[in-house]
mmCIF file with all atom_site columns, C-alpha atoms in Angstrom:
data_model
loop_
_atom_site.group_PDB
_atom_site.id
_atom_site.type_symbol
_atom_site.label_atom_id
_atom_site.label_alt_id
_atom_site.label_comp_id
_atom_site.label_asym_id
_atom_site.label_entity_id
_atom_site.label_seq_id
_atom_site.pdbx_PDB_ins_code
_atom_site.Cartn_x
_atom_site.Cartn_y
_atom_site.Cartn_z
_atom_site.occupancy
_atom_site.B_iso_or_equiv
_atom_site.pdbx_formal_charge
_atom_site.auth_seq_id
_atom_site.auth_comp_id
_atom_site.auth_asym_id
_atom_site.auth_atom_id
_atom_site.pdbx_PDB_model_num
ATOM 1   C CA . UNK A 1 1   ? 19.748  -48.541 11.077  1.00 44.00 ? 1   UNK A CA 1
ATOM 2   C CA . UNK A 1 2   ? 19.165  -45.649 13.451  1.00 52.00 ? 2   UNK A CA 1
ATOM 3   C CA . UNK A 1 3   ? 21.038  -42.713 12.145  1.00 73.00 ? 3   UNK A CA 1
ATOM 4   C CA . UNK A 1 4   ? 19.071  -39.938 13.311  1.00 87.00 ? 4   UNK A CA 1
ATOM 5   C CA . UNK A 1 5   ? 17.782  -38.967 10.324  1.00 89.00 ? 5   UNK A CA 1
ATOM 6   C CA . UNK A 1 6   ? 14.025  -38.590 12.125  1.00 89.00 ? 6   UNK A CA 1
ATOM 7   C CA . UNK A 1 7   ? 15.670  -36.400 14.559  1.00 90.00 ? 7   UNK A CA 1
ATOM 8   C CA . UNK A 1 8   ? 17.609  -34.224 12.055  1.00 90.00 ? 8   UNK A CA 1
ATOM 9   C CA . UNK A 1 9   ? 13.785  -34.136 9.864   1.00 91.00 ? 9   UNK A CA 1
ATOM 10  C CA . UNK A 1 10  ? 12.254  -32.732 13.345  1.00 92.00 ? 10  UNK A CA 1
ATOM 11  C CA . UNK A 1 11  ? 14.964  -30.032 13.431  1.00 92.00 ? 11  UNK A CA 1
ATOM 12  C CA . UNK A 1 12  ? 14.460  -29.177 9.861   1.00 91.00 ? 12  UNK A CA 1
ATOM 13  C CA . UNK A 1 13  ? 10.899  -28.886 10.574  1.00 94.00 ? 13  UNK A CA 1
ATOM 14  C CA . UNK A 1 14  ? 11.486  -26.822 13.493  1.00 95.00 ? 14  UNK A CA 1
ATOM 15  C CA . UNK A 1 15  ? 14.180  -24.316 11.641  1.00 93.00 ? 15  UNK A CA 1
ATOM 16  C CA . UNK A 1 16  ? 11.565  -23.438 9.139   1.00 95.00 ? 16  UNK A CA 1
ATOM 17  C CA . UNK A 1 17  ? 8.412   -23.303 11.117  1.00 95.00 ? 17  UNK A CA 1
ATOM 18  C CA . UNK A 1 18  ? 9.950   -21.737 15.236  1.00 96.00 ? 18  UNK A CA 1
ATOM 19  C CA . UNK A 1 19  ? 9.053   -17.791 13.785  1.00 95.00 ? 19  UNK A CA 1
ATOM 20  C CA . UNK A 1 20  ? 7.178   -16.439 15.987  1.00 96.00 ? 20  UNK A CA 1
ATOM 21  C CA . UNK A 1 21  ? 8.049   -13.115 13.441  1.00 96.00 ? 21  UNK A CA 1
ATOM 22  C CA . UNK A 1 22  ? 6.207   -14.435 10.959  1.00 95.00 ? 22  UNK A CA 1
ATOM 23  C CA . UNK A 1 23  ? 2.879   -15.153 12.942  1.00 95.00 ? 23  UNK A CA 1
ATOM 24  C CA . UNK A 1 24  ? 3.980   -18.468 14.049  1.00 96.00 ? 24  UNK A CA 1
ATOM 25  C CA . UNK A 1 25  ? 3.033   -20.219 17.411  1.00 96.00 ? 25  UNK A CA 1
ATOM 26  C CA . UNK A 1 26  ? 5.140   -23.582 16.804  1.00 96.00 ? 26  UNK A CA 1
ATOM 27  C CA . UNK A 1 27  ? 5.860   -26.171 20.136  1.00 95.00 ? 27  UNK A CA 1
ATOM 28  C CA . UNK A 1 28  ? 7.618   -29.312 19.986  1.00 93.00 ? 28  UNK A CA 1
ATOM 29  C CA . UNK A 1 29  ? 5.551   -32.011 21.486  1.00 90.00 ? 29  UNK A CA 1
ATOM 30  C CA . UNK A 1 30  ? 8.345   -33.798 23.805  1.00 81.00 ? 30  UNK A CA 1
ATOM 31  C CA . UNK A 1 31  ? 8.385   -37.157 23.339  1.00 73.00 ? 31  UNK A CA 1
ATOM 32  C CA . UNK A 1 32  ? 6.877   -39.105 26.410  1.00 66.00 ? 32  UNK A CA 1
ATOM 33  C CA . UNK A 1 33  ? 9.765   -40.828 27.820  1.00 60.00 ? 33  UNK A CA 1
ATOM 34  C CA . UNK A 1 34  ? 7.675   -41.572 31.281  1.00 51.00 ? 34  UNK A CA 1
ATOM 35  C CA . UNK A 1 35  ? 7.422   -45.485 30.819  1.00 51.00 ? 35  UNK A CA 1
ATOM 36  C CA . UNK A 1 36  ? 3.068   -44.941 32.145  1.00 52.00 ? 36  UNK A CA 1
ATOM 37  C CA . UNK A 1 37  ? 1.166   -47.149 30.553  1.00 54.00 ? 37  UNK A CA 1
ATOM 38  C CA . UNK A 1 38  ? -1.125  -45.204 28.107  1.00 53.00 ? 38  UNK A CA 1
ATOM 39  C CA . UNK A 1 39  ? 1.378   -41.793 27.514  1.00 55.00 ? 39  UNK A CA 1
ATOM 40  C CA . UNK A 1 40  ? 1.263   -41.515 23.630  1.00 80.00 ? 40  UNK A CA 1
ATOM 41  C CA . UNK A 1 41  ? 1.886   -38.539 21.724  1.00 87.00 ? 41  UNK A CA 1
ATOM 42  C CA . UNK A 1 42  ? -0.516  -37.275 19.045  1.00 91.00 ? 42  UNK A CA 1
ATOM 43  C CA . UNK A 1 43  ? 2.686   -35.810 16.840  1.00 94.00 ? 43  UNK A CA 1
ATOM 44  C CA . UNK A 1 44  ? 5.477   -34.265 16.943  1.00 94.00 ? 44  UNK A CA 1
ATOM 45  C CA . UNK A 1 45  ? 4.983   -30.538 16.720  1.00 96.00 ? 45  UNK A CA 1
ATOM 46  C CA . UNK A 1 46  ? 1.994   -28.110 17.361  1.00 96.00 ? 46  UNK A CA 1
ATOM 47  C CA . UNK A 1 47  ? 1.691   -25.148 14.975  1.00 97.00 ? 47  UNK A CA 1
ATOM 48  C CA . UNK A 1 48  ? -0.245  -21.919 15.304  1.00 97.00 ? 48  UNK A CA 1
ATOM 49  C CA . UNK A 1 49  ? -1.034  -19.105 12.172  1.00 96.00 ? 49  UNK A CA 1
ATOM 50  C CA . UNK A 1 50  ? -4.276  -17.350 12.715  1.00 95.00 ? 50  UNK A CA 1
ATOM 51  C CA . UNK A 1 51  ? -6.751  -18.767 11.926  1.00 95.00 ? 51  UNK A CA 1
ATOM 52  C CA . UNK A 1 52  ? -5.239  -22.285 11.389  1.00 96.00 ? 52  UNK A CA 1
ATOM 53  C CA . UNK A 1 53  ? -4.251  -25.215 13.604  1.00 96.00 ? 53  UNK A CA 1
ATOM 54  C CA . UNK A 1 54  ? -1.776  -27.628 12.756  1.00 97.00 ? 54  UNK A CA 1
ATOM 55  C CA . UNK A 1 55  ? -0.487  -30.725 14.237  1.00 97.00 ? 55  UNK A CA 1
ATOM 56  C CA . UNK A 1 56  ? 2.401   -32.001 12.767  1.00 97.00 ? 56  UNK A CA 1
ATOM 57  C CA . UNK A 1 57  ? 4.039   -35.473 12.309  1.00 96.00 ? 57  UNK A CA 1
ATOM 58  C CA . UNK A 1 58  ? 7.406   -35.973 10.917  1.00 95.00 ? 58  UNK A CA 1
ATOM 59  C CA . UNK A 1 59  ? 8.594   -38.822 9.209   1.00 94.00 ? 59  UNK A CA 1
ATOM 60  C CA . UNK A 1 60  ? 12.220  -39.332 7.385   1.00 93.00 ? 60  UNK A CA 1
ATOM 61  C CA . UNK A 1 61  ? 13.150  -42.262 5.493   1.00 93.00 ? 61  UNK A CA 1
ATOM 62  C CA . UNK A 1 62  ? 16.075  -43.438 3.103   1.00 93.00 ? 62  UNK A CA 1
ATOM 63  C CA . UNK A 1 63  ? 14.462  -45.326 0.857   1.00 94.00 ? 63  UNK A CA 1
ATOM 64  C CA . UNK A 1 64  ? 12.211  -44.163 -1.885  1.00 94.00 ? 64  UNK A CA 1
ATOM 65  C CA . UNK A 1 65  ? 8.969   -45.848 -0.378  1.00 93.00 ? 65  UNK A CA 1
ATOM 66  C CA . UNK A 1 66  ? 7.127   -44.613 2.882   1.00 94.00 ? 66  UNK A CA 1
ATOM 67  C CA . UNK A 1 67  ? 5.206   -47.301 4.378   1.00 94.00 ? 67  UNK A CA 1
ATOM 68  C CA . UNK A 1 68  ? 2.171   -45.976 6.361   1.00 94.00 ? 68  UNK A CA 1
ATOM 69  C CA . UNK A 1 69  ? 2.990   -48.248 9.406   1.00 93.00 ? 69  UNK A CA 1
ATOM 70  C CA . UNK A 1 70  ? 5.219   -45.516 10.214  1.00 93.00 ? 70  UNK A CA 1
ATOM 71  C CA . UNK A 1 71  ? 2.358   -43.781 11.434  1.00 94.00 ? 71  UNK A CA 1
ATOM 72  C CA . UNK A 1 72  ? 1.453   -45.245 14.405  1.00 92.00 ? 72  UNK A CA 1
ATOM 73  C CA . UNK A 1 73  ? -2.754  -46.054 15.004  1.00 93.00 ? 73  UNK A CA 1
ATOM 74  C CA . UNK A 1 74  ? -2.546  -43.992 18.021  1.00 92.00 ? 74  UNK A CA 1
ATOM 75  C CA . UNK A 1 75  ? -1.310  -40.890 15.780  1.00 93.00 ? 75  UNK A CA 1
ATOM 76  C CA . UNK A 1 76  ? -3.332  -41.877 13.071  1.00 96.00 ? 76  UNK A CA 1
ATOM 77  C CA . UNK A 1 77  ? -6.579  -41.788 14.865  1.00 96.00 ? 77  UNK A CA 1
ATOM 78  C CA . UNK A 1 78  ? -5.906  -38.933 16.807  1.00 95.00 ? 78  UNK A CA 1
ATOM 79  C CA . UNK A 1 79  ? -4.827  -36.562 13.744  1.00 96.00 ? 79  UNK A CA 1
ATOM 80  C CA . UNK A 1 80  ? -7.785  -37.493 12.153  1.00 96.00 ? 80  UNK A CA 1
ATOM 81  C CA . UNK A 1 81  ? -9.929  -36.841 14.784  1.00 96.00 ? 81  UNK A CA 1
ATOM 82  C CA . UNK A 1 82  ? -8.281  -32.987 15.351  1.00 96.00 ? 82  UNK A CA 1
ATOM 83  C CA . UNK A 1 83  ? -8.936  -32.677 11.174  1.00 94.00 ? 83  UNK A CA 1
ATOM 84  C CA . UNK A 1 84  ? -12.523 -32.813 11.693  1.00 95.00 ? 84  UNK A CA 1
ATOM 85  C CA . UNK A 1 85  ? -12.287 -29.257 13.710  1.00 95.00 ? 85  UNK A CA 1
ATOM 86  C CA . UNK A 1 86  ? -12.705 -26.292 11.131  1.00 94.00 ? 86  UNK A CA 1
ATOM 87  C CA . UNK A 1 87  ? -9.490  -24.595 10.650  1.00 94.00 ? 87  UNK A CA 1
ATOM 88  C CA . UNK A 1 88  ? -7.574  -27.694 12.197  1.00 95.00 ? 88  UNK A CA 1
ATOM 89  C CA . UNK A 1 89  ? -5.601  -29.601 9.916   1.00 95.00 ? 89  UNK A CA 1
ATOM 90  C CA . UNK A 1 90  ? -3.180  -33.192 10.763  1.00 96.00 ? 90  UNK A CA 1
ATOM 91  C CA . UNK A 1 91  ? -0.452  -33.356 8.699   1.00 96.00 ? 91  UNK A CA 1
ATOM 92  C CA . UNK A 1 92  ? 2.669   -35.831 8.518   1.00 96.00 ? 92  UNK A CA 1
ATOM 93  C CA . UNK A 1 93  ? 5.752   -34.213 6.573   1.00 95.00 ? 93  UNK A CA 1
ATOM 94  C CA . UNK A 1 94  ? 7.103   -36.637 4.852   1.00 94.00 ? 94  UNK A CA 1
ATOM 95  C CA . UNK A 1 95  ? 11.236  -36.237 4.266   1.00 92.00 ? 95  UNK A CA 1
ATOM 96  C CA . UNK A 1 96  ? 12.539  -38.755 1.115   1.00 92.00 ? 96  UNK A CA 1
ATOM 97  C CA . UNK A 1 97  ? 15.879  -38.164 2.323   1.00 89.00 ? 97  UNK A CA 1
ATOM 98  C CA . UNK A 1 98  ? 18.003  -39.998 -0.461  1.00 87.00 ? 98  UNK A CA 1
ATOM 99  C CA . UNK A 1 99  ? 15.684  -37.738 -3.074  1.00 88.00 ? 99  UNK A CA 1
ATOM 100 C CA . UNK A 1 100 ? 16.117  -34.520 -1.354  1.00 88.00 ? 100 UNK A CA 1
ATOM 101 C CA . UNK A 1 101 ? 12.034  -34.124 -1.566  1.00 89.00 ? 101 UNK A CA 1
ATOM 102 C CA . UNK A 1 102 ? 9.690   -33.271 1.468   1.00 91.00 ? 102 UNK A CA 1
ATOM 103 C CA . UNK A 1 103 ? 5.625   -33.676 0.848   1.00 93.00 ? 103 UNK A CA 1
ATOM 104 C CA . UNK A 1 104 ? 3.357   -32.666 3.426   1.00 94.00 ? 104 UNK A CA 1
ATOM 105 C CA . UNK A 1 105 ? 0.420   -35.021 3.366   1.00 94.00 ? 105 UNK A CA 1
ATOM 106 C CA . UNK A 1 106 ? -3.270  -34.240 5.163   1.00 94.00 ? 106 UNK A CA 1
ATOM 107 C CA . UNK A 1 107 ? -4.252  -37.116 7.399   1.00 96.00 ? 107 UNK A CA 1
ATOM 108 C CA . UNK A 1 108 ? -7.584  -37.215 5.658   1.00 94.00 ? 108 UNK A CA 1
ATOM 109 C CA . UNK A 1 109 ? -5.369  -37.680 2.473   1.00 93.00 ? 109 UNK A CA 1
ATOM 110 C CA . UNK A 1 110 ? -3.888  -40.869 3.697   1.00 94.00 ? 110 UNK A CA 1
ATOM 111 C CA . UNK A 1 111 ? -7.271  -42.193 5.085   1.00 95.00 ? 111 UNK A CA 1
ATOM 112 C CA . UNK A 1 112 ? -8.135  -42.357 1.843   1.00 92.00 ? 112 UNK A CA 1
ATOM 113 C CA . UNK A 1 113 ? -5.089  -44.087 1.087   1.00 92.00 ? 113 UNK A CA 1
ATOM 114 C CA . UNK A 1 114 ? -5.805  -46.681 3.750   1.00 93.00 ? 114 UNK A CA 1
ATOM 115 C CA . UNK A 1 115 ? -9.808  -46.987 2.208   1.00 93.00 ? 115 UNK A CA 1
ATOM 116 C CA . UNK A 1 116 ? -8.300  -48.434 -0.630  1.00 91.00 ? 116 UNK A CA 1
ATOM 117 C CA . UNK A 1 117 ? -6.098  -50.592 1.119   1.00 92.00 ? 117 UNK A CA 1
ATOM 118 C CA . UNK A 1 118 ? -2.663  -48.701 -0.129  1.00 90.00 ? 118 UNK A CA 1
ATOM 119 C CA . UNK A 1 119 ? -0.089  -49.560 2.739   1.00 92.00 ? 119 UNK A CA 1
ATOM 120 C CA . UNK A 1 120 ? 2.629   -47.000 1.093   1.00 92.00 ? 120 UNK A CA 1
ATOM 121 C CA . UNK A 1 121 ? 3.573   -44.436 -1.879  1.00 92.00 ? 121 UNK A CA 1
ATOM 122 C CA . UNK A 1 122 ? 6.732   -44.467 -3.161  1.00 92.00 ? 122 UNK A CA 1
ATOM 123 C CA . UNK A 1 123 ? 8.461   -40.907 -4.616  1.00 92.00 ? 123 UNK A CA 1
ATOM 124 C CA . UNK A 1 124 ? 9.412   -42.926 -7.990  1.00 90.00 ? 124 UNK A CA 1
ATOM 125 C CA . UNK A 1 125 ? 5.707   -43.496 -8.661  1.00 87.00 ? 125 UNK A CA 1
ATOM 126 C CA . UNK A 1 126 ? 4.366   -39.944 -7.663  1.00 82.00 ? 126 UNK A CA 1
ATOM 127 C CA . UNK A 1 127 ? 2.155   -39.651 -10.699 1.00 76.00 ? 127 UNK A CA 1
ATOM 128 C CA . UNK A 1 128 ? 0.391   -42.401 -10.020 1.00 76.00 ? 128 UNK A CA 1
ATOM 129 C CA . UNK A 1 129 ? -0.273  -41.672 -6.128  1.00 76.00 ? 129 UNK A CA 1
ATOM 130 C CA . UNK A 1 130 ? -3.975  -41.316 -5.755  1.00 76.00 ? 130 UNK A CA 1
ATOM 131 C CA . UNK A 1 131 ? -4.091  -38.588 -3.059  1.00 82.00 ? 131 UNK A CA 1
ATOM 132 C CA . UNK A 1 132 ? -3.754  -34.908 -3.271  1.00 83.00 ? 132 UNK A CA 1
ATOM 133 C CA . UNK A 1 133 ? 0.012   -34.019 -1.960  1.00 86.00 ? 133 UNK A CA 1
ATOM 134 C CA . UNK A 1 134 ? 2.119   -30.846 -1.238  1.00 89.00 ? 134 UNK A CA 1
ATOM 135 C CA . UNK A 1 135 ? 5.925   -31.005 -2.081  1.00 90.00 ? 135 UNK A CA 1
ATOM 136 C CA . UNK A 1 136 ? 7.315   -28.022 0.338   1.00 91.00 ? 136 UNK A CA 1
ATOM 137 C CA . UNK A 1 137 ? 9.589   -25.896 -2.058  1.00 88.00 ? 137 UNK A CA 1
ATOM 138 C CA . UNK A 1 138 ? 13.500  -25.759 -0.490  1.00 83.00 ? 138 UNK A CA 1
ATOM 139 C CA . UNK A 1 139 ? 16.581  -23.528 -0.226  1.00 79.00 ? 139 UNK A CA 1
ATOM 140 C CA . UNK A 1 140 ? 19.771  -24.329 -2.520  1.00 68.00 ? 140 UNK A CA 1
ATOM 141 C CA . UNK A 1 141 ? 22.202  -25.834 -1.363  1.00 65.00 ? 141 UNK A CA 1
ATOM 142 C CA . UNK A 1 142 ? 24.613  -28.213 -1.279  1.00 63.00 ? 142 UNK A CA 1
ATOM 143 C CA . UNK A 1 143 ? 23.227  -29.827 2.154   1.00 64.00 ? 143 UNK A CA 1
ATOM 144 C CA . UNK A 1 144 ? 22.223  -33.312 2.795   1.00 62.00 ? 144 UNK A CA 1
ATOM 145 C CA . UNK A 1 145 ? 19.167  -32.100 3.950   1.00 68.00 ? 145 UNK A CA 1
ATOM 146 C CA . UNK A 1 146 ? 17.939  -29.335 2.630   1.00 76.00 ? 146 UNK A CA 1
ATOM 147 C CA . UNK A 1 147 ? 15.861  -26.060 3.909   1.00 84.00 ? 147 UNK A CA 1
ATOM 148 C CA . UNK A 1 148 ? 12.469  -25.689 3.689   1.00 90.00 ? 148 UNK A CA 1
ATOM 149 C CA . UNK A 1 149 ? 10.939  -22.528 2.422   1.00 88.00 ? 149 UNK A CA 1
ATOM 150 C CA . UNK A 1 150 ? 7.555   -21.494 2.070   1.00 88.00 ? 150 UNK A CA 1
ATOM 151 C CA . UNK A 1 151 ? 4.449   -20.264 4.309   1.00 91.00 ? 151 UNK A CA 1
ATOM 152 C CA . UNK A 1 152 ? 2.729   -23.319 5.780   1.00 93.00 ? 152 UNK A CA 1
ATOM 153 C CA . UNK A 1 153 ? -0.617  -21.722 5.523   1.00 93.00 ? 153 UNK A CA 1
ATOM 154 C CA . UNK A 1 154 ? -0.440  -20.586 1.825   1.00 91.00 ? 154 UNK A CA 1
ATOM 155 C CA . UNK A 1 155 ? 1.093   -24.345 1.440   1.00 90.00 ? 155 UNK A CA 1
ATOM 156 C CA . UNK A 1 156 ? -1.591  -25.898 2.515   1.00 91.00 ? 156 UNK A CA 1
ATOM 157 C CA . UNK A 1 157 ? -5.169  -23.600 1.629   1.00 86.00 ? 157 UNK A CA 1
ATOM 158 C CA . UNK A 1 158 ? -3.876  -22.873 -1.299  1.00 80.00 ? 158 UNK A CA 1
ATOM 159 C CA . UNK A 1 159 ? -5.148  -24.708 -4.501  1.00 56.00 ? 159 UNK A CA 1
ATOM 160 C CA . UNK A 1 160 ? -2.108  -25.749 -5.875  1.00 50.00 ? 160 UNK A CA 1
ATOM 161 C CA . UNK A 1 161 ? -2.016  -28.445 -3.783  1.00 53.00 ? 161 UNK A CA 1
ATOM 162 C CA . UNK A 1 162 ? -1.268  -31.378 -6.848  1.00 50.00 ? 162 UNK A CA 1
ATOM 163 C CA . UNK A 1 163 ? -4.608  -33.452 -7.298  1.00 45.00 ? 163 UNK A CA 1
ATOM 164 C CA . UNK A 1 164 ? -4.306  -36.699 -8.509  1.00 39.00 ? 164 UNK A CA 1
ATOM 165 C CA . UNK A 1 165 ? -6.491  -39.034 -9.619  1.00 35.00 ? 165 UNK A CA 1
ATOM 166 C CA . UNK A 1 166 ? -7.217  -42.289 -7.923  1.00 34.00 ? 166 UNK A CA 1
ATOM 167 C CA . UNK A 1 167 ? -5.860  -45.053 -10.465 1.00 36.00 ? 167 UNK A CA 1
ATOM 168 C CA . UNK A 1 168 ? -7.862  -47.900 -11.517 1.00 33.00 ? 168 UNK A CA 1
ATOM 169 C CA . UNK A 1 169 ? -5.947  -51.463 -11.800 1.00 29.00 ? 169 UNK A CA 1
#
């Protein structure tokens, strides 16, 4: 069922993070609509806060479980090869739209996930998902989806980021 939930993610992505007042540089990444063989996105958005870089995916769901498929190889790759810059970071924001929850996750986060042959977390198990994760704080309100707040920066450096530990079966 296609109802635009990714799209309305993107715009919630691009409410909090389009200030250029705040020291933001943010672009949307159009998506390639061409038809040429080969014209792939890395993400969806392209961030700027000296001295960071980040490109960001968004990805929405309904249900409580987001399957890493939904990152495409392409993306996948490509995020993980910008991570390996200093100061560069790929991230997919991950809405759980039924929960009312978004979690930034770092690329190299979910390459871990993939090392150990995880194929998706689900927000009902979070204390058992063995990656470190960031849940981005929101806005009252009575919305279906709400506002995020926070600085991405201080979201990401910072160590509050919630470490878990990888769970042995």
């Amino acid at each position: 069922m296609n109802d635009g939930l990714g799209k309305k993610a993107e715009q919630k992505i691009k409410q909090w993070l389009d200030k250029p007042e705040d020291g933001y540089c943010f672009d949307r990444i159009p998506d390639q609509l061409s038809g040429f063989y080969g014209s792939k996105n890395i993400c969806d958005f392209a961030c700027f806060k000296s001295p960071y870089m980040f490109y960001i995916e968004s990805k929405a769901t309904w249900e409580h479980r987001f399957d890493l498929s939904m990152i495409s190889e392409f993306q996948y790759n490509s995020l993980l090869e910008k991570s390996k810059i200093t100061n560069v970071f790929g991230l997919v924001v991950v809405l759980f739209a039924t929960d009312k929850r978004a979690f930034i996750l770092d690329i190299r986060d979910i390459a871990k996930l993939k090392s150990m042959d995880i194929k998706s977390i689900n927000i009902n198990k979070i204390d058992s998902w063995s990656i470190s994760y960031i849940e981005i704080p929101t806005a009252s309100s009575r919305k279906t989806l709400l506002d995020y707040t926070g600085d991405l920066v201080d979201l990401v450096t910072s160590n509050n980021r919630a470490e878990l530990r990888i769970q042995e079966d």
